[in-house]
Amino acid sequence: MTHLTLNPGHLSLDHLQSIHSSVCQLSLPESARVAIRASHALVKAAAEGDAPVYGVNTGFGKLANKRISKDQLATLQRNLIRSHCVGVGEPLAAPIMRVMMATKAASLARGYSGCRELVIDTLLAVHNAGLVPCVPSQGSVGASGDLAPLAHMTLALMGEGDMLVADKRVPALQALQKAGITPLELQAKEGLALINGTQTSTALALHALLSFEPVLEAALVIGALTLDAARGSDGPFDPRIHAVRGQPGQIDVAQYYRELLKGSAIRQSHAEGDDRVQDPYCLRCQPQVVGACLDQLRHAARVLLIEANAVTDNPLVFADGGAMISGGNFHAEPVALAADGMALAIAEVGAIAERRIAMLIDAGVSRLPPFLTADAGLNSGFMIAHVTAAALASENKSLAHPASVDSLPTSANQEDHVSMATFAARRLQSMISNTANILGIELLAAAQGIEFLRPLQSSNALEAVHAALRKDVPAHHVDRYLAPDIAHASLMVRDGSVAAVLRSLSGLPTLWIPA
């Protein structure tokens, strides 16, 4: 098990990927504790004083004008958490929760939230013990932070609610006791600091970004395989074309394709005397389309990395100036817009893949047998597999509608504009699944197209993908039960089996460019 020091404000995308993928042991550097103590001292002084301070000795939201007595401040924080545990739906998955807890701990450790070291240490202890607070996935509008999901997380730290242990639901107190962790007793402002913030929506969006990475890489590989199966031209990937436009994602995607196709005997066989003047857009515009998607995803990665390092609760404590200032960093609009951009990119990767499948089964365009079967009529080949791809692409169009343009006022109109970031990020998983299935169908179709060009060989990289598929999925000679083949090919798209071919090539630009 690896160890990772959470240096507040300096988490990298690699750090977040490590936290997402496995239970690494997290700790705080001693240098961070000075700022934590200083901000807590200011909150403690405010709690002991007579002046009203929001979140310390007042009610919350529309009830901010209600003053709370000193002897009820701990009760105020407990009540806050219990009243905000109103989530519904399936529990958030363990990778999401690991990122959520880690980024909340890192945010509090910046020293602008006023909580004790014990709060952060408890969060890290729960994470390091492999415990997963049971947090329903629905119920946040992405402002004032992800209140309900973060409240469920905090409730489990208090020894109430449930934890998921080995995917089984157990009482939180029982899980904490077994791990030797003392349930957290909240003091002034600590409940508010824990539930204000964008850590749920950010964790969901990062989960989508990291989940989509192998799918995007597979899309590049499969798109190149389809190009070879359709005996398309490699002229549109010439670096001079992309240099004069200057879009960085487009330039990089064209380079990926050139490397994937390098050495293909299929390419060489029709380099001279091909009577097709231009390929359809789904082939020749892949750098322009997928490259634009890549740029959008890179932008989202930068936004989410900033947000993962941010302080997003309220009010904020500035110990050096002795000030506590109310603001709105809990509003998750940056995450919502980034997630909506990701949705468009995910949908477009699937949309152009669906068009490539349609091209492959159309004998008039692909110059392959109709529906990729040698005896069309008796056999339907990939006719209805394409229908499935079309259904999924259409579903993604509806799911890609931006969530951020919607807003419903809450808290008796005190919180009158919200981001909907949590749904914006959560819906990405369905879209990724749809796109992975479309690409799985395209992988089957492209591999079948290659069969009709034998004995010609594609490039070494693409033949490696073809061979990996054929280990479990034989060539399609006559109609058969296709659903298991689609499931297997889609799994290869999602689990990195196809992406590994791209990663094995040297000298290529990295997919994400962290800020």
Coordinates of C-alpha atoms in Angstrom, one line a residue:
M1 CA 0.0 0.0 0.0
T2 CA 1.4 3.3 -1.1
H3 CA 1.7 6.4 1.1
L4 CA 0.7 9.9 -0.1
T5 CA 1.3 13.1 1.8
L6 CA -1.6 15.6 1.2
N7 CA 0.1 18.8 0.7
P8 CA -2.8 21.3 0.9
G9 CA -3.3 23.2 -2.3
H10 CA -0.8 21.1 -4.2
L11 CA -2.7 17.9 -5.2
S12 CA -1.8 16.8 -8.7
L13 CA -3.9 14.9 -11.2
D14 CA -1.6 11.9 -10.5
H15 CA -2.3 12.2 -6.8
L16 CA -6.1 12.2 -7.4
Q17 CA -5.8 9.2 -9.8
S18 CA -3.9 7.3 -7.1
I19 CA -6.6 8.1 -4.5
H20 CA -9.3 7.2 -6.9
S21 CA -7.9 3.9 -7.9
S22 CA -6.7 2.5 -4.6
V23 CA -6.8 2.9 -0.8
C24 CA -3.4 4.6 -0.4
Q25 CA -2.4 5.8 3.1
L26 CA -2.9 9.6 3.4
S27 CA -1.2 11.9 5.9
L28 CA -0.8 15.6 6.4
P29 CA 2.6 17.4 6.5
E30 CA 3.4 18.9 9.9
S31 CA 3.8 22.3 8.1
A32 CA 0.1 22.4 7.4
R33 CA -0.9 22.1 11.1
V34 CA 0.2 25.6 12.0
A35 CA -2.4 27.3 9.7
I36 CA -5.1 24.8 10.9
R37 CA -4.4 25.7 14.6
A38 CA -4.4 29.5 13.9
S39 CA -7.8 29.5 12.1
H40 CA -9.3 27.3 14.8
A41 CA -8.1 29.7 17.5
L42 CA -10.0 32.5 15.8
V43 CA -13.2 30.4 15.6
K44 CA -12.9 29.4 19.2
A45 CA -12.5 33.1 20.2
A46 CA -15.6 34.0 18.2
A47 CA -17.6 31.1 19.8
E48 CA -16.6 32.4 23.3
G49 CA -17.4 36.0 22.4
D50 CA -20.7 37.9 22.3
A51 CA -20.7 39.2 18.6
P52 CA -22.9 37.2 16.2
V53 CA -20.8 35.3 13.7
Y54 CA -22.5 33.3 10.9
G55 CA -22.0 29.6 11.2
V56 CA -20.5 29.9 14.7
N57 CA -23.3 31.2 16.9
T58 CA -26.1 31.7 14.4
G59 CA -28.6 29.6 12.5
F60 CA -28.0 28.8 8.8
G61 CA -29.3 30.0 5.5
K62 CA -32.5 31.9 6.0
L63 CA -32.1 31.4 9.7
A64 CA -28.8 33.3 9.9
N65 CA -30.4 36.0 12.0
K66 CA -31.3 33.5 14.8
R67 CA -28.7 33.8 17.6
I68 CA -27.6 30.5 19.3
S69 CA -26.4 30.5 23.0
K70 CA -22.9 29.3 23.9
D71 CA -24.1 26.2 25.6
Q72 CA -25.9 25.0 22.5
L73 CA -23.1 25.5 19.9
A74 CA -22.2 21.8 19.8
T75 CA -25.9 20.8 19.5
L76 CA -26.2 23.3 16.7
Q77 CA -23.5 21.5 14.7
R78 CA -25.0 18.0 15.4
N79 CA -28.4 19.2 14.4
L80 CA -27.1 20.7 11.3
I81 CA -25.6 17.4 10.1
R82 CA -28.6 15.3 11.1
S83 CA -31.1 17.7 9.4
H84 CA -29.1 17.8 6.2
C85 CA -28.9 14.0 5.8
V86 CA -31.8 13.9 3.3
G87 CA -30.1 12.2 0.3
V88 CA -31.8 9.5 -1.8
G89 CA -30.6 7.1 -4.4
E90 CA -27.9 4.5 -4.7
P91 CA -24.8 5.1 -2.5
L92 CA -21.8 6.7 -4.1
A93 CA -19.1 4.3 -5.2
A94 CA -15.9 3.8 -3.2
P95 CA -13.6 5.6 -5.7
I96 CA -15.8 8.7 -5.6
M97 CA -15.9 8.6 -1.8
R98 CA -12.1 8.3 -1.5
V99 CA -11.6 11.4 -3.6
M100 CA -14.4 13.2 -1.8
M101 CA -12.9 12.5 1.7
A102 CA -9.3 13.3 0.5
T103 CA -10.2 16.6 -1.1
K104 CA -12.4 17.6 1.8
A105 CA -9.5 16.9 4.2
A106 CA -7.0 18.8 1.9
S107 CA -9.4 21.8 1.7
L108 CA -9.9 22.0 5.5
A109 CA -6.1 21.7 5.9
R110 CA -5.5 24.9 4.0
G111 CA -6.3 26.6 7.3
Y112 CA -9.2 28.8 6.2
S113 CA -12.1 26.8 7.7
G114 CA -11.5 27.1 11.4
C115 CA -11.9 23.4 12.3
R116 CA -9.6 21.4 14.7
E117 CA -6.8 19.1 13.5
L118 CA -8.9 16.3 14.9
V119 CA -11.6 16.8 12.3
I120 CA -9.1 16.4 9.4
D121 CA -7.3 13.5 11.2
T122 CA -10.6 11.6 11.6
L123 CA -11.4 12.0 7.9
L124 CA -7.9 10.6 7.0
A125 CA -8.2 7.8 9.5
V126 CA -11.6 6.7 8.0
H127 CA -10.1 6.8 4.5
N128 CA -6.9 4.9 5.6
A129 CA -9.0 2.2 7.3
G130 CA -10.7 1.6 3.9
L131 CA -14.1 2.6 5.3
V132 CA -16.6 4.1 2.9
P133 CA -19.4 6.4 4.4
C134 CA -22.7 5.4 2.9
V135 CA -23.7 8.5 1.0
P136 CA -26.8 8.6 -1.2
S137 CA -26.0 9.9 -4.7
Q138 CA -29.0 12.3 -5.1
G139 CA -30.1 15.4 -3.3
S140 CA -27.6 18.1 -4.0
V141 CA -28.1 21.2 -6.2
G142 CA -24.4 22.2 -6.1
A143 CA -24.9 25.2 -3.8
S144 CA -24.5 26.0 -0.8
G145 CA -22.1 23.3 -1.5
D146 CA -23.0 19.6 -1.7
L147 CA -24.9 19.8 1.5
A148 CA -26.8 16.5 1.7
P149 CA -24.0 14.2 0.5
L150 CA -21.4 15.8 2.7
A151 CA -23.7 15.7 5.6
H152 CA -24.1 11.9 5.2
M153 CA -20.4 11.6 5.0
T154 CA -20.0 13.6 8.3
L155 CA -22.8 11.7 10.0
A156 CA -20.7 8.5 9.5
L157 CA -17.7 10.2 11.0
M158 CA -19.9 11.0 14.0
G159 CA -20.7 7.3 14.4
E160 CA -24.3 7.6 13.1
G161 CA -25.7 6.4 9.8
D162 CA -23.9 3.6 7.9
M163 CA -20.6 2.7 6.4
L164 CA -19.9 0.4 3.4
V165 CA -17.4 -2.3 4.3
A166 CA -16.6 -4.7 1.5
D167 CA -19.7 -3.5 -0.2
K168 CA -21.9 -4.4 2.7
R169 CA -23.8 -1.8 4.8
V170 CA -22.9 -1.8 8.5
P171 CA -23.7 0.7 11.3
A172 CA -21.1 3.5 11.2
L173 CA -20.4 3.2 14.9
Q174 CA -19.6 -0.5 14.6
A175 CA -17.3 0.1 11.7
L176 CA -15.4 3.0 13.5
Q177 CA -15.0 0.9 16.7
K178 CA -13.7 -2.1 14.8
A179 CA -11.1 0.3 13.1
G180 CA -10.2 1.9 16.4
I181 CA -11.5 5.3 15.4
T182 CA -13.2 7.5 18.0
P183 CA -16.5 9.0 16.6
L184 CA -16.2 12.7 15.9
E185 CA -17.8 15.2 18.3
L186 CA -18.3 18.4 16.5
Q187 CA -17.5 21.8 17.9
A188 CA -18.3 25.4 16.7
K189 CA -18.4 25.8 12.9
E190 CA -17.1 22.3 12.2
G191 CA -20.3 20.8 10.9
L192 CA -20.7 23.8 8.6
A193 CA -17.1 23.5 7.4
L194 CA -17.6 19.8 6.6
I195 CA -20.8 20.2 4.6
N196 CA -20.2 23.5 2.8
G197 CA -18.0 22.8 -0.2
T198 CA -18.0 21.3 -3.7
Q199 CA -16.2 18.0 -2.9
T200 CA -19.0 15.7 -4.0
S201 CA -19.6 17.3 -7.4
T202 CA -15.8 17.6 -7.9
A203 CA -15.3 14.0 -7.0
L204 CA -18.0 12.8 -9.3
A205 CA -16.6 14.9 -12.2
L206 CA -13.1 13.6 -11.5
H207 CA -14.5 10.1 -11.4
A208 CA -15.9 10.7 -14.9
L209 CA -12.7 12.2 -16.2
L210 CA -10.6 9.2 -15.0
S211 CA -13.2 6.7 -16.1
F212 CA -13.3 8.2 -19.6
E213 CA -9.6 8.3 -20.1
P214 CA -9.2 4.6 -21.4
V215 CA -12.4 5.0 -23.4
L216 CA -11.1 8.1 -25.2
E217 CA -7.8 6.3 -25.9
A218 CA -9.7 3.3 -27.2
A219 CA -11.7 5.7 -29.5
L220 CA -8.4 6.8 -31.1
V221 CA -7.3 3.2 -31.6
I222 CA -10.6 1.9 -32.9
G223 CA -11.0 5.0 -35.2
A224 CA -7.7 4.2 -36.8
L225 CA -8.7 0.5 -37.2
T226 CA -11.9 1.6 -38.9
L227 CA -9.9 3.9 -41.2
D228 CA -7.8 0.9 -42.3
A229 CA -10.8 -1.4 -42.7
A230 CA -12.4 1.2 -45.0
R231 CA -9.1 1.8 -46.9
G232 CA -9.3 5.4 -46.1
S233 CA -6.7 8.0 -46.9
D234 CA -4.0 9.0 -44.4
G235 CA -3.6 12.4 -46.2
P236 CA -6.0 14.1 -43.8
F237 CA -3.6 13.3 -40.9
D238 CA -0.6 15.1 -42.5
P239 CA 0.9 17.4 -39.8
R240 CA 1.0 20.4 -42.1
I241 CA -2.8 20.5 -42.2
H242 CA -3.2 20.7 -38.5
A243 CA -0.3 23.0 -37.9
V244 CA -1.8 25.8 -40.0
R245 CA -5.0 25.6 -37.9
G246 CA -3.2 25.5 -34.6
Q247 CA -5.7 23.8 -32.4
P248 CA -3.6 21.7 -29.9
G249 CA -6.0 18.8 -29.4
Q250 CA -6.4 18.4 -33.2
I251 CA -2.6 18.5 -33.7
D252 CA -2.1 15.8 -31.0
V253 CA -4.9 13.5 -32.3
A254 CA -3.5 13.6 -35.8
Q255 CA -0.2 12.5 -34.4
Y256 CA -1.8 9.7 -32.5
Y257 CA -3.4 8.5 -35.8
R258 CA -0.2 8.7 -37.7
E259 CA 1.6 6.6 -35.2
L260 CA -1.2 4.0 -34.9
L261 CA -1.3 3.6 -38.7
K262 CA 2.5 3.6 -39.3
G263 CA 3.6 0.5 -41.2
S264 CA 0.2 -0.7 -42.3
A265 CA 0.4 -2.8 -45.5
I266 CA -3.3 -2.0 -46.1
R267 CA -2.4 1.7 -46.3
Q268 CA 0.5 1.0 -48.7
S269 CA -1.7 -1.2 -50.9
H270 CA -3.9 1.7 -52.0
A271 CA -1.6 4.6 -51.7
E272 CA -1.4 4.7 -55.4
G273 CA -4.4 4.7 -57.8
D274 CA -7.2 5.0 -55.3
D275 CA -10.2 6.3 -57.2
R276 CA -11.9 7.8 -54.1
V277 CA -11.1 11.6 -54.0
Q278 CA -12.2 12.2 -50.4
D279 CA -13.2 10.1 -47.4
P280 CA -16.4 10.8 -45.5
Y281 CA -16.1 13.2 -42.6
C282 CA -16.3 10.4 -40.0
L283 CA -12.9 9.3 -41.3
R284 CA -11.0 12.3 -42.4
C285 CA -12.3 14.8 -39.8
Q286 CA -11.4 12.6 -36.8
P287 CA -8.6 14.9 -35.7
Q288 CA -10.9 17.9 -35.9
V289 CA -13.7 16.3 -34.0
V290 CA -11.9 14.2 -31.4
G291 CA -9.2 16.8 -31.1
A292 CA -11.8 19.4 -30.1
C293 CA -13.2 16.9 -27.6
L294 CA -9.7 16.4 -26.2
D295 CA -9.3 20.1 -25.7
Q296 CA -12.6 20.3 -23.9
L297 CA -11.6 17.5 -21.6
R298 CA -8.2 19.0 -20.9
H299 CA -9.9 22.3 -20.0
A300 CA -12.2 20.3 -17.6
A301 CA -9.2 18.6 -16.1
R302 CA -7.6 22.0 -15.3
V303 CA -10.8 23.3 -13.7
L304 CA -11.3 20.2 -11.6
L305 CA -7.7 20.2 -10.5
I306 CA -8.1 23.8 -9.3
E307 CA -11.3 22.9 -7.5
A308 CA -9.9 19.8 -5.9
N309 CA -7.3 22.1 -4.2
A310 CA -9.7 24.9 -3.4
V311 CA -11.2 26.1 -0.2
T312 CA -15.0 26.1 -0.8
D313 CA -16.8 26.4 2.6
N314 CA -18.2 29.4 4.3
P315 CA -17.5 31.6 6.1
L316 CA -13.8 31.7 5.6
V317 CA -11.3 32.3 8.4
F318 CA -8.3 34.6 7.7
A319 CA -6.3 34.2 10.8
D320 CA -3.5 36.5 9.7
G321 CA -6.0 39.4 9.6
G322 CA -8.3 38.2 12.4
A323 CA -11.3 38.2 10.0
M324 CA -14.1 35.8 9.2
I325 CA -15.8 36.7 5.9
S326 CA -18.9 35.2 4.4
G327 CA -18.8 34.6 0.6
G328 CA -20.0 32.1 -1.9
N329 CA -17.1 29.7 -2.8
F330 CA -19.5 26.8 -2.2
H331 CA -21.3 27.6 -5.5
A332 CA -20.1 24.9 -7.8
E333 CA -20.7 26.7 -11.1
P334 CA -17.1 26.0 -12.3
V335 CA -17.7 22.3 -11.8
A336 CA -21.1 22.4 -13.5
L337 CA -19.8 24.1 -16.6
A338 CA -16.8 21.8 -16.7
A339 CA -19.0 18.7 -16.4
D340 CA -21.4 20.0 -19.1
G341 CA -18.4 20.5 -21.4
M342 CA -17.3 16.9 -20.6
A343 CA -20.8 15.7 -21.5
L344 CA -20.6 17.3 -24.9
A345 CA -17.2 15.8 -25.5
I346 CA -18.3 12.3 -24.4
A347 CA -21.4 12.5 -26.6
E348 CA -19.4 13.6 -29.6
V349 CA -16.8 10.8 -29.3
G350 CA -19.7 8.4 -29.4
A351 CA -21.5 10.2 -32.1
I352 CA -18.7 10.1 -34.6
A353 CA -18.0 6.5 -33.7
E354 CA -21.7 5.7 -34.6
R355 CA -21.2 7.4 -38.0
R356 CA -18.1 5.2 -38.6
I357 CA -20.1 2.1 -37.9
A358 CA -22.8 3.3 -40.3
M359 CA -20.1 3.9 -42.9
L360 CA -18.6 0.4 -42.5
I361 CA -21.9 -1.4 -43.1
D362 CA -22.8 0.7 -46.1
A363 CA -21.2 -1.2 -49.0
G364 CA -21.5 1.9 -51.3
V365 CA -19.2 3.9 -49.0
S366 CA -16.9 1.3 -47.3
R367 CA -16.5 -0.9 -50.4
L368 CA -16.9 -3.9 -48.0
P369 CA -19.6 -6.5 -48.2
P370 CA -23.1 -5.2 -47.2
F371 CA -23.5 -5.2 -43.4
L372 CA -20.0 -6.8 -43.2
T373 CA -21.3 -10.3 -44.0
A374 CA -20.3 -12.4 -47.0
D375 CA -23.8 -13.7 -47.6
A376 CA -26.0 -10.7 -47.0
G377 CA -29.7 -11.5 -47.1
L378 CA -29.3 -14.9 -45.6
N379 CA -27.3 -13.2 -42.9
S380 CA -28.0 -9.7 -41.4
G381 CA -24.4 -9.2 -40.2
F382 CA -24.0 -5.9 -38.3
M383 CA -27.3 -4.4 -39.4
I384 CA -28.9 -4.3 -36.0
A385 CA -25.7 -3.9 -34.0
H386 CA -25.6 -0.5 -35.7
V387 CA -29.2 0.1 -34.6
T388 CA -28.0 -0.3 -31.0
A389 CA -25.2 2.1 -31.5
A390 CA -27.6 4.6 -33.0
A391 CA -29.9 4.2 -30.0
L392 CA -27.1 4.9 -27.6
A393 CA -25.8 7.9 -29.5
S394 CA -29.3 9.3 -29.5
E395 CA -29.6 8.7 -25.7
N396 CA -26.4 10.6 -25.2
K397 CA -27.8 13.6 -27.1
S398 CA -30.5 13.9 -24.5
L399 CA -28.1 13.4 -21.6
A400 CA -25.7 16.0 -23.0
H401 CA -28.3 18.8 -22.4
P402 CA -26.5 21.2 -20.1
A403 CA -27.4 20.9 -16.4
S404 CA -25.9 24.2 -15.5
V405 CA -28.5 26.3 -17.3
D406 CA -31.1 25.0 -14.8
S407 CA -31.6 26.5 -11.4
L408 CA -34.3 26.2 -8.8
P409 CA -34.2 28.5 -5.8
T410 CA -33.9 26.8 -2.4
S411 CA -33.9 27.8 1.3
A412 CA -36.9 30.1 1.0
N413 CA -35.2 32.0 -1.8
Q414 CA -32.0 32.8 0.3
E415 CA -30.1 30.4 -2.1
D416 CA -31.8 31.7 -5.2
H417 CA -29.4 30.5 -7.9
V418 CA -27.7 27.1 -7.8
S419 CA -25.4 25.2 -10.1
M420 CA -26.8 21.7 -10.5
A421 CA -23.2 20.6 -10.6
T422 CA -23.8 17.3 -8.8
F423 CA -26.2 16.0 -11.4
A424 CA -24.1 17.5 -14.2
A425 CA -21.2 15.3 -13.0
R426 CA -23.2 12.3 -11.9
R427 CA -25.0 11.8 -15.3
L428 CA -21.6 11.4 -17.1
Q429 CA -21.3 7.8 -16.0
S430 CA -24.3 6.8 -18.1
M431 CA -22.9 8.7 -21.1
I432 CA -19.5 7.0 -20.7
S433 CA -21.2 3.6 -20.6
N434 CA -23.1 4.4 -23.8
T435 CA -20.0 5.6 -25.6
A436 CA -18.0 2.6 -24.5
N437 CA -20.7 0.3 -25.9
I438 CA -20.8 2.2 -29.2
L439 CA -17.0 1.8 -29.4
G440 CA -17.3 -1.9 -28.6
I441 CA -19.6 -2.3 -31.5
E442 CA -17.3 -0.3 -33.8
L443 CA -14.3 -2.5 -32.6
L444 CA -16.2 -5.6 -33.7
A445 CA -17.2 -4.0 -37.0
A446 CA -13.8 -2.7 -37.8
A447 CA -12.1 -6.0 -37.0
Q448 CA -14.6 -7.7 -39.3
G449 CA -13.8 -5.3 -42.0
I450 CA -10.1 -6.1 -41.7
E451 CA -11.0 -9.8 -42.2
F452 CA -12.2 -9.0 -45.8
L453 CA -8.9 -7.4 -46.6
R454 CA -6.7 -10.4 -45.8
P455 CA -4.0 -11.4 -46.4
L456 CA -3.1 -7.7 -46.1
Q457 CA -2.0 -6.7 -42.6
S458 CA -2.6 -3.5 -40.8
S459 CA 0.0 -1.8 -38.6
N460 CA 1.7 -3.7 -35.7
A461 CA -0.3 -1.6 -33.2
L462 CA -3.6 -2.2 -34.8
E463 CA -3.0 -5.9 -35.5
A464 CA -2.3 -6.3 -31.8
V465 CA -5.8 -4.9 -31.0
H466 CA -7.3 -7.2 -33.7
A467 CA -5.5 -10.2 -32.2
A468 CA -6.5 -9.3 -28.6
L469 CA -10.2 -9.2 -29.7
R470 CA -9.9 -12.5 -31.7
K471 CA -8.6 -14.4 -28.6
D472 CA -12.2 -14.4 -27.3
V473 CA -14.4 -13.2 -30.2
P474 CA -14.0 -15.1 -33.5
A475 CA -14.6 -13.6 -36.9
H476 CA -18.2 -13.2 -37.9
H477 CA -18.8 -15.7 -40.8
V478 CA -22.5 -16.3 -40.2
D479 CA -25.1 -14.7 -38.0
R480 CA -24.8 -15.6 -34.3
Y481 CA -25.7 -14.3 -30.9
L482 CA -23.9 -10.9 -30.9
A483 CA -24.8 -9.5 -27.4
P484 CA -21.9 -11.4 -25.6
D485 CA -19.5 -10.2 -28.3
I486 CA -20.6 -6.6 -27.8
A487 CA -20.2 -6.9 -24.0
H488 CA -16.7 -8.4 -24.3
A489 CA -15.6 -5.7 -26.8
S490 CA -17.1 -2.9 -24.6
L491 CA -15.2 -4.3 -21.6
M492 CA -12.0 -4.1 -23.6
V493 CA -12.8 -0.4 -24.3
R494 CA -13.4 0.4 -20.6
D495 CA -10.8 -1.7 -18.9
G496 CA -7.8 -0.3 -20.8
S497 CA -7.1 -3.3 -23.0
V498 CA -7.5 -1.3 -26.2
A499 CA -5.9 1.8 -24.7
A500 CA -2.8 -0.1 -23.8
V501 CA -1.9 -0.3 -27.5
L502 CA -1.8 3.5 -27.7
R503 CA 0.2 3.8 -24.5
S504 CA 2.7 1.4 -25.8
L505 CA 3.7 3.8 -28.6
S506 CA 6.6 6.1 -27.7
G507 CA 7.0 9.8 -28.3
L508 CA 3.3 10.7 -28.2
P509 CA 1.9 13.7 -26.2
T510 CA 0.2 12.9 -22.9
L511 CA -3.6 12.8 -23.0
W512 CA -4.3 15.2 -20.1
I513 CA -2.3 18.3 -19.5
P514 CA -2.7 19.2 -15.8
A515 CA -2.6 22.9 -14.8

